């Protein structure tokens, strides 16, 4: 077995201390969480690999247990950190397995496992909400196209494109907010959420009001039509009664028509 020693430089600490980090197996890939003090290592041999996650604090410590026997040769982190995709790129023996992991807790959490046969590329969108897996013509000449997933691993779109060459996300423009403004937004997120909920309810109330008015108009139109027909029926009754020589008891059937107006769900009160 090969042995790998990494040197971790703490650039923000006095005198830039260096810490050695050793892995006693062949390392195929090492990738850093772009937004957190974490990194991932793929180790082992091609076709039989293990994946380990580590967090840097006062010491370098593993995050949970090593994931063993994984069909992957690549780790793609969300640009916002915490979430990543384990994928086996350009390797038919990996069966295009895609694993979506959350590394934000005390141990890695598998959110979903999917597959994209002959996958050659993985690309996160700049917001970290979606990720695209693609099979390009440069890697394989068959089944070219791309699949779109959300960060939890649910497929939201797929497309097959013969001769498909490349997929790229439109760059996310830089925010116009200052760092101080962003901190204020995060700090007051609950109040902003409450304001938006109020606006949503007002919008829904407006839509409900329009729907009720529309249904009321249909109801009034029907009742006008019904009253007209009832008057026509009374005229016919008089005409028939003049023609009849015997008394016939009339039978009436009363019907009640109900229609849905609005539904509201109120939370149970806490006593």
Tab-separated table of C-alpha atoms in Angstrom:
chain	number	residue	atom	x	y	z
A	1	UNK	CA	0.000	0.000	0.000
A	2	UNK	CA	1.191	3.516	-0.820
A	3	UNK	CA	1.356	6.186	1.830
A	4	UNK	CA	0.486	9.868	1.410
A	5	UNK	CA	1.433	12.761	3.663
A	6	UNK	CA	-0.262	16.136	3.272
A	7	UNK	CA	0.862	19.372	4.852
A	8	UNK	CA	-1.916	21.697	6.015
A	9	UNK	CA	-0.840	25.370	6.327
A	10	UNK	CA	-2.933	27.542	8.674
A	11	UNK	CA	-2.415	30.854	6.882
A	12	UNK	CA	-4.581	32.918	9.227
A	13	UNK	CA	-2.716	31.926	12.366
A	14	UNK	CA	0.462	33.423	13.742
A	15	UNK	CA	3.694	32.126	12.161
A	16	UNK	CA	1.593	29.959	9.769
A	17	UNK	CA	1.831	26.622	11.617
A	18	UNK	CA	1.997	23.470	9.503
A	19	UNK	CA	0.214	20.239	10.378
A	20	UNK	CA	1.011	16.906	8.746
A	21	UNK	CA	-1.893	14.740	7.682
A	22	UNK	CA	-1.268	11.123	6.704
A	23	UNK	CA	-3.382	8.674	4.692
A	24	UNK	CA	-2.099	5.118	4.474
A	25	UNK	CA	-3.496	4.240	1.061
A	26	UNK	CA	-3.370	5.518	-2.492
A	27	UNK	CA	-5.144	8.876	-2.809
A	28	UNK	CA	-7.012	9.359	-6.075
A	29	UNK	CA	-8.526	12.750	-5.322
A	30	UNK	CA	-8.696	15.448	-2.631
A	31	UNK	CA	-11.236	18.258	-2.813
A	32	UNK	CA	-12.060	21.141	-0.481
A	33	UNK	CA	-15.465	22.380	0.614
A	34	UNK	CA	-15.455	25.896	-0.947
A	35	UNK	CA	-17.331	27.453	1.997
A	36	UNK	CA	-16.313	25.471	5.061
A	37	UNK	CA	-13.349	23.940	6.920
A	38	UNK	CA	-13.923	20.521	5.332
A	39	UNK	CA	-12.319	18.399	2.658
A	40	UNK	CA	-12.904	14.990	1.088
A	41	UNK	CA	-10.510	12.271	0.014
A	42	UNK	CA	-11.047	9.406	-2.430
A	43	UNK	CA	-8.626	6.618	-1.666
A	44	UNK	CA	-7.983	3.083	-2.849
A	45	UNK	CA	-7.676	1.537	-6.285
A	46	UNK	CA	-9.699	2.101	-9.442
A	47	UNK	CA	-12.956	0.141	-9.142
A	48	UNK	CA	-12.708	-0.224	-5.360
A	49	UNK	CA	-12.554	3.130	-3.659
A	50	UNK	CA	-13.343	4.562	-0.242
A	51	UNK	CA	-14.349	8.142	0.569
A	52	UNK	CA	-13.466	9.978	3.785
A	53	UNK	CA	-14.495	13.436	4.955
A	54	UNK	CA	-12.485	15.564	7.378
A	55	UNK	CA	-13.020	18.783	9.299
A	56	UNK	CA	-10.316	21.201	10.349
A	57	UNK	CA	-10.608	22.650	13.839
A	58	UNK	CA	-7.919	22.698	16.453
A	59	UNK	CA	-7.075	19.306	14.969
A	60	UNK	CA	-7.945	17.516	11.743
A	61	UNK	CA	-10.740	15.084	12.610
A	62	UNK	CA	-12.787	12.669	10.479
A	63	UNK	CA	-16.459	13.423	9.868
A	64	UNK	CA	-18.197	10.146	10.670
A	65	UNK	CA	-17.001	6.846	9.274
A	66	UNK	CA	-15.267	6.221	5.964
A	67	UNK	CA	-17.653	5.387	3.105
A	68	UNK	CA	-16.427	2.087	1.708
A	69	UNK	CA	-16.671	0.468	-1.733
A	70	UNK	CA	-17.947	3.533	-3.562
A	71	UNK	CA	-18.242	3.669	-7.354
A	72	UNK	CA	-16.691	7.082	-7.768
A	73	UNK	CA	-13.540	8.833	-8.903
A	74	UNK	CA	-14.721	12.428	-8.450
A	75	UNK	CA	-16.240	14.636	-5.726
A	76	UNK	CA	-18.066	17.789	-6.769
A	77	UNK	CA	-18.922	20.266	-3.993
A	78	UNK	CA	-21.766	22.740	-4.129
A	79	UNK	CA	-20.407	26.294	-4.527
A	80	UNK	CA	-22.186	27.079	-1.240
A	81	UNK	CA	-20.483	24.179	0.518
A	82	UNK	CA	-21.920	21.418	2.740
A	83	UNK	CA	-23.429	19.388	-0.133
A	84	UNK	CA	-21.514	17.280	-2.632
A	85	UNK	CA	-21.959	14.681	-5.343
A	86	UNK	CA	-19.885	11.499	-5.586
A	87	UNK	CA	-19.633	10.435	-9.224
A	88	UNK	CA	-17.779	7.997	-11.422
A	89	UNK	CA	-16.882	10.019	-14.507
A	90	UNK	CA	-15.776	8.571	-17.852
A	91	UNK	CA	-15.921	5.023	-16.493
A	92	UNK	CA	-18.582	2.566	-17.675
A	93	UNK	CA	-17.753	0.149	-14.832
A	94	UNK	CA	-19.149	2.689	-12.323
A	95	UNK	CA	-22.600	2.452	-14.013
A	96	UNK	CA	-23.012	6.221	-13.850
A	97	UNK	CA	-23.796	6.151	-10.130
A	98	UNK	CA	-24.439	9.566	-8.539
A	99	UNK	CA	-24.647	9.948	-4.769
A	100	UNK	CA	-25.884	13.173	-3.188
A	101	UNK	CA	-24.433	13.773	0.291
A	102	UNK	CA	-24.948	16.292	3.077
A	103	UNK	CA	-21.757	16.810	5.083
A	104	UNK	CA	-23.142	19.444	7.454
A	105	UNK	CA	-23.702	17.171	10.459
A	106	UNK	CA	-21.608	14.968	12.704
A	107	UNK	CA	-21.630	12.269	10.014
A	108	UNK	CA	-22.219	12.284	6.233
A	109	UNK	CA	-25.882	11.834	5.294
A	110	UNK	CA	-26.883	10.218	2.007
A	111	UNK	CA	-29.804	12.224	0.607
A	112	UNK	CA	-30.337	10.244	-2.590
A	113	UNK	CA	-28.683	7.818	-4.985
A	114	UNK	CA	-29.305	8.063	-8.721
A	115	UNK	CA	-27.564	7.227	-11.975
A	116	UNK	CA	-26.696	8.783	-15.323
A	117	UNK	CA	-25.259	6.164	-17.665
A	118	UNK	CA	-21.913	7.128	-19.192
A	119	UNK	CA	-21.766	10.418	-17.280
A	120	UNK	CA	-18.718	12.494	-18.205
A	121	UNK	CA	-19.223	15.819	-16.395
A	122	UNK	CA	-20.808	17.273	-13.248
A	123	UNK	CA	-21.556	21.003	-12.957
A	124	UNK	CA	-23.208	22.859	-10.056
A	125	UNK	CA	-25.131	26.020	-10.770
A	126	UNK	CA	-23.747	29.167	-9.054
A	127	UNK	CA	-26.593	29.245	-6.499
A	128	UNK	CA	-25.904	25.708	-5.252
A	129	UNK	CA	-29.564	24.777	-5.781
A	130	UNK	CA	-29.141	22.601	-8.881
A	131	UNK	CA	-26.517	20.353	-10.409
A	132	UNK	CA	-26.199	19.062	-13.962
A	133	UNK	CA	-24.788	15.704	-15.034
A	134	UNK	CA	-23.934	15.333	-18.698
A	135	UNK	CA	-22.690	12.809	-21.228
A	136	UNK	CA	-20.806	14.684	-23.925
A	137	UNK	CA	-19.836	13.633	-27.408
A	138	UNK	CA	-16.171	14.068	-26.572
A	139	UNK	CA	-16.437	11.319	-23.965
A	140	UNK	CA	-18.895	8.966	-25.663
A	141	UNK	CA	-20.592	8.986	-29.036
A	142	UNK	CA	-23.895	7.485	-27.819
A	143	UNK	CA	-26.624	8.562	-25.388
A	144	UNK	CA	-25.406	12.148	-25.333
A	145	UNK	CA	-27.391	14.658	-23.290
A	146	UNK	CA	-27.777	16.009	-19.796
A	147	UNK	CA	-29.861	15.563	-16.629
A	148	UNK	CA	-30.776	18.281	-14.167
A	149	UNK	CA	-31.042	17.534	-10.430
A	150	UNK	CA	-31.799	19.577	-7.355
A	151	UNK	CA	-29.187	19.594	-4.586
A	152	UNK	CA	-31.010	16.744	-2.803
A	153	UNK	CA	-30.715	14.432	-5.808
A	154	UNK	CA	-34.232	14.597	-7.277
A	155	UNK	CA	-34.282	14.744	-11.077
A	156	UNK	CA	-36.072	17.839	-12.382
A	157	UNK	CA	-35.256	17.675	-16.107
A	158	UNK	CA	-33.516	15.556	-18.718
A	159	UNK	CA	-32.649	16.022	-22.374
A	160	UNK	CA	-31.130	13.762	-25.034
A	161	UNK	CA	-29.109	15.645	-27.645
A	162	UNK	CA	-27.214	13.839	-30.394
A	163	UNK	CA	-23.679	15.171	-30.688
A	164	UNK	CA	-23.985	17.143	-27.451
A	165	UNK	CA	-20.612	18.786	-26.716
A	166	UNK	CA	-20.716	20.980	-23.622
A	167	UNK	CA	-22.912	22.278	-20.797
A	168	UNK	CA	-22.189	25.538	-18.961
A	169	UNK	CA	-24.183	27.565	-16.437
A	170	UNK	CA	-24.696	31.273	-16.976
A	171	UNK	CA	-22.388	33.032	-14.491
A	172	UNK	CA	-24.115	34.495	-11.461
A	173	UNK	CA	-23.643	38.279	-11.410
A	174	UNK	CA	-22.037	39.713	-8.270
A	175	UNK	CA	-24.446	40.967	-5.632
A	176	UNK	CA	-25.131	44.695	-5.398
A	177	UNK	CA	-25.391	44.442	-1.612
A	178	UNK	CA	-22.527	45.349	0.638
A	179	UNK	CA	-21.186	42.772	3.089
A	180	UNK	CA	-22.867	44.732	5.907
A	181	UNK	CA	-26.222	44.572	4.060
A	182	UNK	CA	-25.925	40.819	3.604
A	183	UNK	CA	-25.246	40.360	7.321
A	184	UNK	CA	-28.264	42.526	8.177
A	185	UNK	CA	-30.485	40.434	5.884
A	186	UNK	CA	-29.333	37.189	7.502
A	187	UNK	CA	-29.745	38.684	10.982
A	188	UNK	CA	-33.311	39.881	10.293
A	189	UNK	CA	-34.364	36.924	8.140
A	190	UNK	CA	-37.316	36.067	10.408
A	191	UNK	CA	-38.825	39.531	10.105
A	192	UNK	CA	-38.382	39.483	6.309
A	193	UNK	CA	-39.994	36.039	6.191
A	194	UNK	CA	-42.961	37.329	8.207
A	195	UNK	CA	-43.391	40.288	5.828
A	196	UNK	CA	-43.344	38.027	2.786
A	197	UNK	CA	-45.874	35.658	4.396
A	198	UNK	CA	-48.225	38.601	4.959
A	199	UNK	CA	-47.847	39.643	1.313
A	200	UNK	CA	-48.482	36.054	0.188
A	201	UNK	CA	-51.668	35.877	2.265
A	202	UNK	CA	-52.887	39.197	0.851
A	203	UNK	CA	-52.212	37.937	-2.660
A	204	UNK	CA	-54.052	34.691	-1.918
A	205	UNK	CA	-56.952	36.610	-0.362
A	206	UNK	CA	-57.209	38.741	-3.501
A	207	UNK	CA	-57.240	35.629	-5.673
A	208	UNK	CA	-59.840	34.017	-3.386
A	209	UNK	CA	-61.994	37.155	-3.538
A	210	UNK	CA	-61.867	37.164	-7.338
A	211	UNK	CA	-62.767	33.475	-7.414
A	212	UNK	CA	-65.693	33.988	-5.012
A	213	UNK	CA	-67.008	36.918	-7.070
A	214	UNK	CA	-66.777	34.836	-10.243
A	215	UNK	CA	-68.641	31.938	-8.660
A	216	UNK	CA	-71.219	34.326	-7.195
A	217	UNK	CA	-71.856	35.736	-10.680
A	218	UNK	CA	-72.343	32.217	-12.059
A	219	UNK	CA	-74.695	31.409	-9.151
A	220	UNK	CA	-76.753	34.593	-9.682
A	221	UNK	CA	-77.009	33.863	-13.399
A	222	UNK	CA	-78.286	30.372	-12.647
A	223	UNK	CA	-80.843	31.623	-10.107
A	224	UNK	CA	-82.155	34.197	-12.625
A	225	UNK	CA	-82.541	31.430	-15.183
A	226	UNK	CA	-84.272	29.206	-12.618
A	227	UNK	CA	-86.777	31.885	-11.583
A	228	UNK	CA	-87.667	32.475	-15.239
A	229	UNK	CA	-88.271	28.771	-15.767
A	230	UNK	CA	-90.388	28.578	-12.585
A	231	UNK	CA	-92.634	31.347	-13.978
A	232	UNK	CA	-92.890	29.506	-17.295
A	233	UNK	CA	-93.843	26.368	-15.362
A	234	UNK	CA	-96.633	28.192	-13.498
A	235	UNK	CA	-98.107	29.367	-16.819
A	236	UNK	CA	-97.998	25.826	-18.176
A	237	UNK	CA	-99.714	24.510	-15.043
A	238	UNK	CA	-102.629	26.908	-15.567
A	239	UNK	CA	-102.948	25.891	-19.189
A	240	UNK	CA	-102.866	22.161	-18.327
A	241	UNK	CA	-105.379	22.577	-15.490
A	242	UNK	CA	-107.895	24.109	-17.912
A	243	UNK	CA	-107.523	21.136	-20.221
A	244	UNK	CA	-107.807	18.441	-17.543
A	245	UNK	CA	-111.174	17.137	-16.347
A	246	UNK	CA	-109.850	15.322	-13.282
A	247	UNK	CA	-107.748	16.521	-10.373
A	248	UNK	CA	-104.170	15.275	-10.427
A	249	UNK	CA	-101.909	15.695	-7.408
A	250	UNK	CA	-98.633	17.315	-8.304
A	251	UNK	CA	-95.353	15.852	-7.009
A	252	UNK	CA	-92.376	18.111	-6.339
A	253	UNK	CA	-88.770	17.165	-5.705
A	254	UNK	CA	-86.649	19.673	-3.801
A	255	UNK	CA	-82.914	19.711	-4.533
A	256	UNK	CA	-80.144	21.511	-2.665
A	257	UNK	CA	-77.069	22.568	-4.627
A	258	UNK	CA	-73.822	23.257	-2.734
A	259	UNK	CA	-70.580	24.657	-4.173
A	260	UNK	CA	-67.130	25.244	-2.703
A	261	UNK	CA	-66.326	28.861	-1.866
A	262	UNK	CA	-63.142	28.903	0.229
A	263	UNK	CA	-61.135	26.695	2.552
A	264	UNK	CA	-59.109	27.995	5.469
A	265	UNK	CA	-56.921	25.961	7.806
A	266	UNK	CA	-56.379	27.475	11.228
A	267	UNK	CA	-53.646	26.109	13.540
A	268	UNK	CA	-54.868	24.573	16.778
A	269	UNK	CA	-54.610	26.967	19.706
A	270	UNK	CA	-52.162	26.147	22.484
A	271	UNK	CA	-53.784	26.107	25.899
